[in-house]
Short mmCIF file of C-alpha atoms in Angstrom, two decimals:
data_model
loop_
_atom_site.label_atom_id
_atom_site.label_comp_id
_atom_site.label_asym_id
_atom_site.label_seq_id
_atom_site.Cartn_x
_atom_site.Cartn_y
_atom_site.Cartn_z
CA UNK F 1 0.00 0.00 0.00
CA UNK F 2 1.12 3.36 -0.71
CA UNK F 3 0.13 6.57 0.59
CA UNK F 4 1.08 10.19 -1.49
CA UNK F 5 2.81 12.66 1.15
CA UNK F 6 3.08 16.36 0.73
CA UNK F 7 5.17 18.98 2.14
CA UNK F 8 4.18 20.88 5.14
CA UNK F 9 5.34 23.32 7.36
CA UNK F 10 4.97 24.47 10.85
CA UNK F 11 5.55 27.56 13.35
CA UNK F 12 3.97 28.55 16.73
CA UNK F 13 1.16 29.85 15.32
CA UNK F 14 0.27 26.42 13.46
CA UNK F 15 0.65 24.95 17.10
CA UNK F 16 -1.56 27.49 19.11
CA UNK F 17 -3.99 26.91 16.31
CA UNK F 18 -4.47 23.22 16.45
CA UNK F 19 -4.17 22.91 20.00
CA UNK F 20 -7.34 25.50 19.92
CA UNK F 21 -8.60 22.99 17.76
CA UNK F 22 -8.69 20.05 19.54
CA UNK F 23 -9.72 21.65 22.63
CA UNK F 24 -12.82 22.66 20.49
CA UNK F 25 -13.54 19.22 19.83
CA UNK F 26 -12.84 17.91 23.20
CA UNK F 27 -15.42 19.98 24.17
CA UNK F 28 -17.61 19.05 21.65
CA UNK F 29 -17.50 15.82 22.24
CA UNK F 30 -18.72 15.85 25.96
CA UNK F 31 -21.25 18.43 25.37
CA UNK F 32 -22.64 16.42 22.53
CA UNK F 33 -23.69 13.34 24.52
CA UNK F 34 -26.81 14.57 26.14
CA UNK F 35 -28.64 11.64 26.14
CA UNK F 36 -26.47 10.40 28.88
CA UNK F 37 -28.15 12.79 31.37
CA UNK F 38 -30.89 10.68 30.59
CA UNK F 39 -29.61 7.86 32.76
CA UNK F 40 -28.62 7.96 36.72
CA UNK F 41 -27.56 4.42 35.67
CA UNK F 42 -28.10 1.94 33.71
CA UNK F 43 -30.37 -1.18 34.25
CA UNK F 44 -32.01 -4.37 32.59
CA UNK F 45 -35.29 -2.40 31.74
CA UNK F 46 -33.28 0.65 30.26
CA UNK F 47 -30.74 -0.95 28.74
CA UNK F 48 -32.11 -1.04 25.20
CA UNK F 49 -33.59 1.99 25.12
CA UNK F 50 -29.55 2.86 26.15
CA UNK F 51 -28.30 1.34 23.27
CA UNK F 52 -30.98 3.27 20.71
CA UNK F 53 -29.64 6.75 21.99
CA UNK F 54 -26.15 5.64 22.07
CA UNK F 55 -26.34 4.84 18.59
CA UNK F 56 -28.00 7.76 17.28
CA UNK F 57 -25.73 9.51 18.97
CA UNK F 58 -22.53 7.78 16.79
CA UNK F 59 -24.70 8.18 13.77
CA UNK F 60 -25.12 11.89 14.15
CA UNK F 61 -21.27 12.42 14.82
CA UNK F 62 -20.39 10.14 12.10
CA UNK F 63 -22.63 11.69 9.16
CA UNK F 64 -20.31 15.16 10.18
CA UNK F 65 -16.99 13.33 10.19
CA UNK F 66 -14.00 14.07 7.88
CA UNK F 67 -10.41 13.36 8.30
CA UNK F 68 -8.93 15.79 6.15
CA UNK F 69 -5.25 14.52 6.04
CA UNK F 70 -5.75 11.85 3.29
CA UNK F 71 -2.65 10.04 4.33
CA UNK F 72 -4.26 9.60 8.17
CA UNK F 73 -7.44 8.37 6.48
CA UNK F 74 -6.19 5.70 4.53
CA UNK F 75 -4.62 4.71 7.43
CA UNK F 76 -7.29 4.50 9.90
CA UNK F 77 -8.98 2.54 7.56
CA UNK F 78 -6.66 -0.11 6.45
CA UNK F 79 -5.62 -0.41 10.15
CA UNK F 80 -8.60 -0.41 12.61
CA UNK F 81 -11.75 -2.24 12.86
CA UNK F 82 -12.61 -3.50 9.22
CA UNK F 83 -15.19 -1.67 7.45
CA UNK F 84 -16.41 -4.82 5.76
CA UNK F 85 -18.58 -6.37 8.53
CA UNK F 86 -21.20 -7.86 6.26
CA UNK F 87 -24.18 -9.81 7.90
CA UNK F 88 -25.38 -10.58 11.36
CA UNK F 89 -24.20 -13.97 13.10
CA UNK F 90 -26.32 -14.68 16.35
CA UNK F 91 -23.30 -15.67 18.23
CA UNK F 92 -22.25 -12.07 18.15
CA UNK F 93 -22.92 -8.92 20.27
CA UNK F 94 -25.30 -6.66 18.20
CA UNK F 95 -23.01 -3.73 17.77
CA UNK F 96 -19.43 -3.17 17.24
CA UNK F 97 -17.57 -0.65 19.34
CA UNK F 98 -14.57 1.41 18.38
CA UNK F 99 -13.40 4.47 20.63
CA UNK F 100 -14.43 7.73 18.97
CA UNK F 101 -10.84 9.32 18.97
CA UNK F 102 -7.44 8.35 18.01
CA UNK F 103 -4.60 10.46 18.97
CA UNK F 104 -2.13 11.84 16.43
CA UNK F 105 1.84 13.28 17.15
CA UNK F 106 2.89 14.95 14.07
CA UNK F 107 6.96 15.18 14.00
CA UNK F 108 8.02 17.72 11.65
CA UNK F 109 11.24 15.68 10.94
CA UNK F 110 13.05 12.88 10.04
CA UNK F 111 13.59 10.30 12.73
CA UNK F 112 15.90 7.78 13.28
CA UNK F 113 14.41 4.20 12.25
CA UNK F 114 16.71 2.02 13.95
CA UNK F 115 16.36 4.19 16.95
CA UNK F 116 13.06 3.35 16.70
CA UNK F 117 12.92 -0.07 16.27
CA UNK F 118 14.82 -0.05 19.59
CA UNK F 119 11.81 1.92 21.26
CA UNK F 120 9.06 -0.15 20.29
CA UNK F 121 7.93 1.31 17.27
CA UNK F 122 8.72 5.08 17.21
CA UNK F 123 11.68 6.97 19.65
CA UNK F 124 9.23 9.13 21.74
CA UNK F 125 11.74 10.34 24.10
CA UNK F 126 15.17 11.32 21.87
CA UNK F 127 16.58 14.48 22.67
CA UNK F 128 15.76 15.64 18.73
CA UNK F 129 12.26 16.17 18.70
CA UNK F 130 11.55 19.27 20.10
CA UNK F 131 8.80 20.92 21.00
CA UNK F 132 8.34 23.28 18.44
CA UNK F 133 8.39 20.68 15.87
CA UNK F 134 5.10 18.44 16.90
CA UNK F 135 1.65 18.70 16.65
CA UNK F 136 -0.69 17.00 18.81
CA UNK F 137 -4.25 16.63 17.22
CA UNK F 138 -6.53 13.88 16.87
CA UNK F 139 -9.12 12.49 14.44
CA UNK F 140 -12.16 10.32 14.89
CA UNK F 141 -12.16 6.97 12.49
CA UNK F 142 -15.05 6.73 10.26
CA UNK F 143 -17.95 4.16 11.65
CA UNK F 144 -18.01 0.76 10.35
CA UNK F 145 -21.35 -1.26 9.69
CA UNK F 146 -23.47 -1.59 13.43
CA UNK F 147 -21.08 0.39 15.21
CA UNK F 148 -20.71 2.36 17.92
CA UNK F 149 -18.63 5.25 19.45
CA UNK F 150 -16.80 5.14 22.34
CA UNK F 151 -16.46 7.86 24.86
CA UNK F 152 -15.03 7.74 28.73
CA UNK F 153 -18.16 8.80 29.59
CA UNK F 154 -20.43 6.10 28.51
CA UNK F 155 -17.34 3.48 29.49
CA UNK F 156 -18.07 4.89 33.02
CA UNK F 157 -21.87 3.90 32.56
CA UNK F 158 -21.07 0.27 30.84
CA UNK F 159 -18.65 -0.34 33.73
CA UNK F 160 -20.49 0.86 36.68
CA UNK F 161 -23.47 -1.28 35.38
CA UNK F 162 -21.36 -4.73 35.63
CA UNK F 163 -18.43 -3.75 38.30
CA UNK F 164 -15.73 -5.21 39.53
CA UNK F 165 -14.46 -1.80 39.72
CA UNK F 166 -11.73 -0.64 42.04
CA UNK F 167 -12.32 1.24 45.44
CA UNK F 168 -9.41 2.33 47.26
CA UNK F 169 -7.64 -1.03 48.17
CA UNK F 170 -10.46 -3.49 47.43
CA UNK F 171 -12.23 -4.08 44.30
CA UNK F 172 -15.98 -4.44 43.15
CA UNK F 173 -18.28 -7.27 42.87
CA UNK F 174 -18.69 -8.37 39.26
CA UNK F 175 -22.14 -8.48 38.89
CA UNK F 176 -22.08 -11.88 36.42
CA UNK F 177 -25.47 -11.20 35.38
CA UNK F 178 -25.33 -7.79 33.76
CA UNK F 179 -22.54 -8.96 31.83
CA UNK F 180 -24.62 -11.66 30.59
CA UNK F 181 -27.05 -8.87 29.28
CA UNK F 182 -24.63 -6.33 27.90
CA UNK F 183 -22.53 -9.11 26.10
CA UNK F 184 -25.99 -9.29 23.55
CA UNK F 185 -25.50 -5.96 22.62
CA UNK F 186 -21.16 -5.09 22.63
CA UNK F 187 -18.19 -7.11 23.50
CA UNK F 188 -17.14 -6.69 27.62
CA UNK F 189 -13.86 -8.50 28.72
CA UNK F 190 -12.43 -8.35 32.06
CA UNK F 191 -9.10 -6.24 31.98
CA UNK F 192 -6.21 -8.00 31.99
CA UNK F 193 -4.83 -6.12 35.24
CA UNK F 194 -8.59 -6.20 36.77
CA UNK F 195 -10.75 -3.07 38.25
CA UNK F 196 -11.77 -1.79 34.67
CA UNK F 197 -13.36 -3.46 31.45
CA UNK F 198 -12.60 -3.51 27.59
CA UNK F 199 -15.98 -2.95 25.41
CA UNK F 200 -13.66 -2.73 22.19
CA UNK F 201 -14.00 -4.70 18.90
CA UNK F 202 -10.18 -5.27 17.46
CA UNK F 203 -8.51 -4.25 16.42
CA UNK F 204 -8.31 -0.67 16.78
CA UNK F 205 -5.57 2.51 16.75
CA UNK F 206 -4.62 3.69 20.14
CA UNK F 207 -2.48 5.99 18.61
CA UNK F 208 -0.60 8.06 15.42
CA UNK F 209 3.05 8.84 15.30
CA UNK F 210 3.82 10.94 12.17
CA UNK F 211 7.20 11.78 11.46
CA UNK F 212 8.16 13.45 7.42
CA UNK F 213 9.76 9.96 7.36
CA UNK F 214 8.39 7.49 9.18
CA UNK F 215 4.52 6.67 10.69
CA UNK F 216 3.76 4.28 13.41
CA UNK F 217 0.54 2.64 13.83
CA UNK F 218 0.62 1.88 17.73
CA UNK F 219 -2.76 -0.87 17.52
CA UNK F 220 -4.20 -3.27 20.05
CA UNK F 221 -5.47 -6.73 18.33
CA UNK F 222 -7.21 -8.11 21.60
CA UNK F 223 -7.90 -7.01 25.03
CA UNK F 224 -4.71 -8.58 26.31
CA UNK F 225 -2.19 -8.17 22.64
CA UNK F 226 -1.11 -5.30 20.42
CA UNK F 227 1.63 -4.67 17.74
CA UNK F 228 3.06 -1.96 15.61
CA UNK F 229 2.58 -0.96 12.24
CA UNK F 230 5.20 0.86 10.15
CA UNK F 231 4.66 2.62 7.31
CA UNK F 232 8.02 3.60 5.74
CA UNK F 233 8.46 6.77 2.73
CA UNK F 234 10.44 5.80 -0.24
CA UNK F 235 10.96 7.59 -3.39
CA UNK F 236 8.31 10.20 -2.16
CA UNK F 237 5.60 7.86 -0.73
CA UNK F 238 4.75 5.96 2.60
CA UNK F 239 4.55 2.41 2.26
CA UNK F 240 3.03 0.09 4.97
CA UNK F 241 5.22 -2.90 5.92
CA UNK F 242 3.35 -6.56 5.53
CA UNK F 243 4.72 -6.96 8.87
CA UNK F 244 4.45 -5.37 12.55
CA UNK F 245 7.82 -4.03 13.73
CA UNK F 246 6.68 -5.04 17.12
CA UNK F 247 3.86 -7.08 19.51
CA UNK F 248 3.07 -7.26 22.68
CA UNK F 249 1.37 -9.42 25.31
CA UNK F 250 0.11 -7.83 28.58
#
């Protein structure tokens, strides 16, 4: 696969600007979900009607989504959840679930690829990328067939309403049967460390790291597994390698 770069440049303004930018549509995004207020908390006998606002919720922020950066587009799509989820098997949960932003660190220079083989994908930390030379911003993947966005605040609903949630020292009675219920609508596993849950359909893109050279895909491909996906410019163009650089097993 090969993506089609082009030349940009960037100065203090640039980063005042987008940082402006994404704190507009941070708080977009939590103003936007005012059907939550409907709910105290959830329960079996409001659960679906939940589910019905949740999802014309993701529908109405979908419909208005664009991901301007072609080269971040392609990317989102080739790399998280497929958009080819034909049919409905009864074995499944209802809806698919993918969170509603990914996270993108635009480097505005070359980096050092064996450097960042050695740091798991990308070299977050050398000394050469300065501050002045990244961008944080973030972009919100296009919604696959019977899907749903993610936010933190309707995670904190889904995971108050089966528990096994930490407090203080001690941690939370599961409630088995809620689980039961919620696993007809979305995916729930346990985490892997325990005291909080995973409603995700893999894989998906935790994260972006775009350097004028180099972009790593940082994914996770289960609730417990993740890799790395390079995608590498030559002769003008970014091309994905078959392979992950890296996995990982919590």
């Amino acid at each position: 696969m090969k993506l089609t770069d082009k030349p940009q440049t960037v100065n203090n303004l640039k980063c005042i600007l987008c940082a402006l930018v994404l704190l507009t549509l941070t708080t977009f995004i939590g103003s936007s979900q005012t059907f939550l207020t409907k709910y105290s908390k959830l329960t079996k006998k409001n659960l679906n009607e939940f589910f019905f606002d949740w999802k014309s919720y993701s529908d109405s922020i979908n419909s208005n989504n664009t991901i301007s950066d072609s080269i971040i587009r392609d990317i989102v799509m080739w790399n998280n959840l497929t958009v080819n989820l034909e049919g409905y098997y009864p074995n499944k949960p209802k809806y698919n679930v993918i969170p509603q932003i990914i996270e993108v660190e635009r480097y505005y220079l070359d980096v050092d690829t064996i450097m960042a083989r050695l740091c798991l994908g990308f070299p977050e930390f050398i000394e050469d990328l300065k501050e002045e030379k990244c961008v944080v911003d973030s972009v919100t993947p296009f919604l696959p067939l019977r899907s749903l966005y993610l936010t933190s605040d309707i995670d904190k609903k889904l995971s108050s309403f089966v528990g096994g949630l930490k407090c203080g020292d001690k941690m939370g009675k599961i409630n088995k049967n809620n689980i039961k219920k919620l696993k007809k609508y979305i995916p729930v596993d346990y985490g892997h460390w325990g005291g909080y849950w995973w409603f995700i359909s893999f894989p998906i893109i935790t994260h972006i790291f775009y350097a004028d050279n180099l972009i790593a895909v940082m994914r996770r491909t289960s609730w417990w597994t993740g890799d790395v996906i390079w995608y590498v410019k030559e002769n003008g163009q970014f091309v994905r390698r078959s392979d992950p650089v890296t996995t990982w097993v919590e």
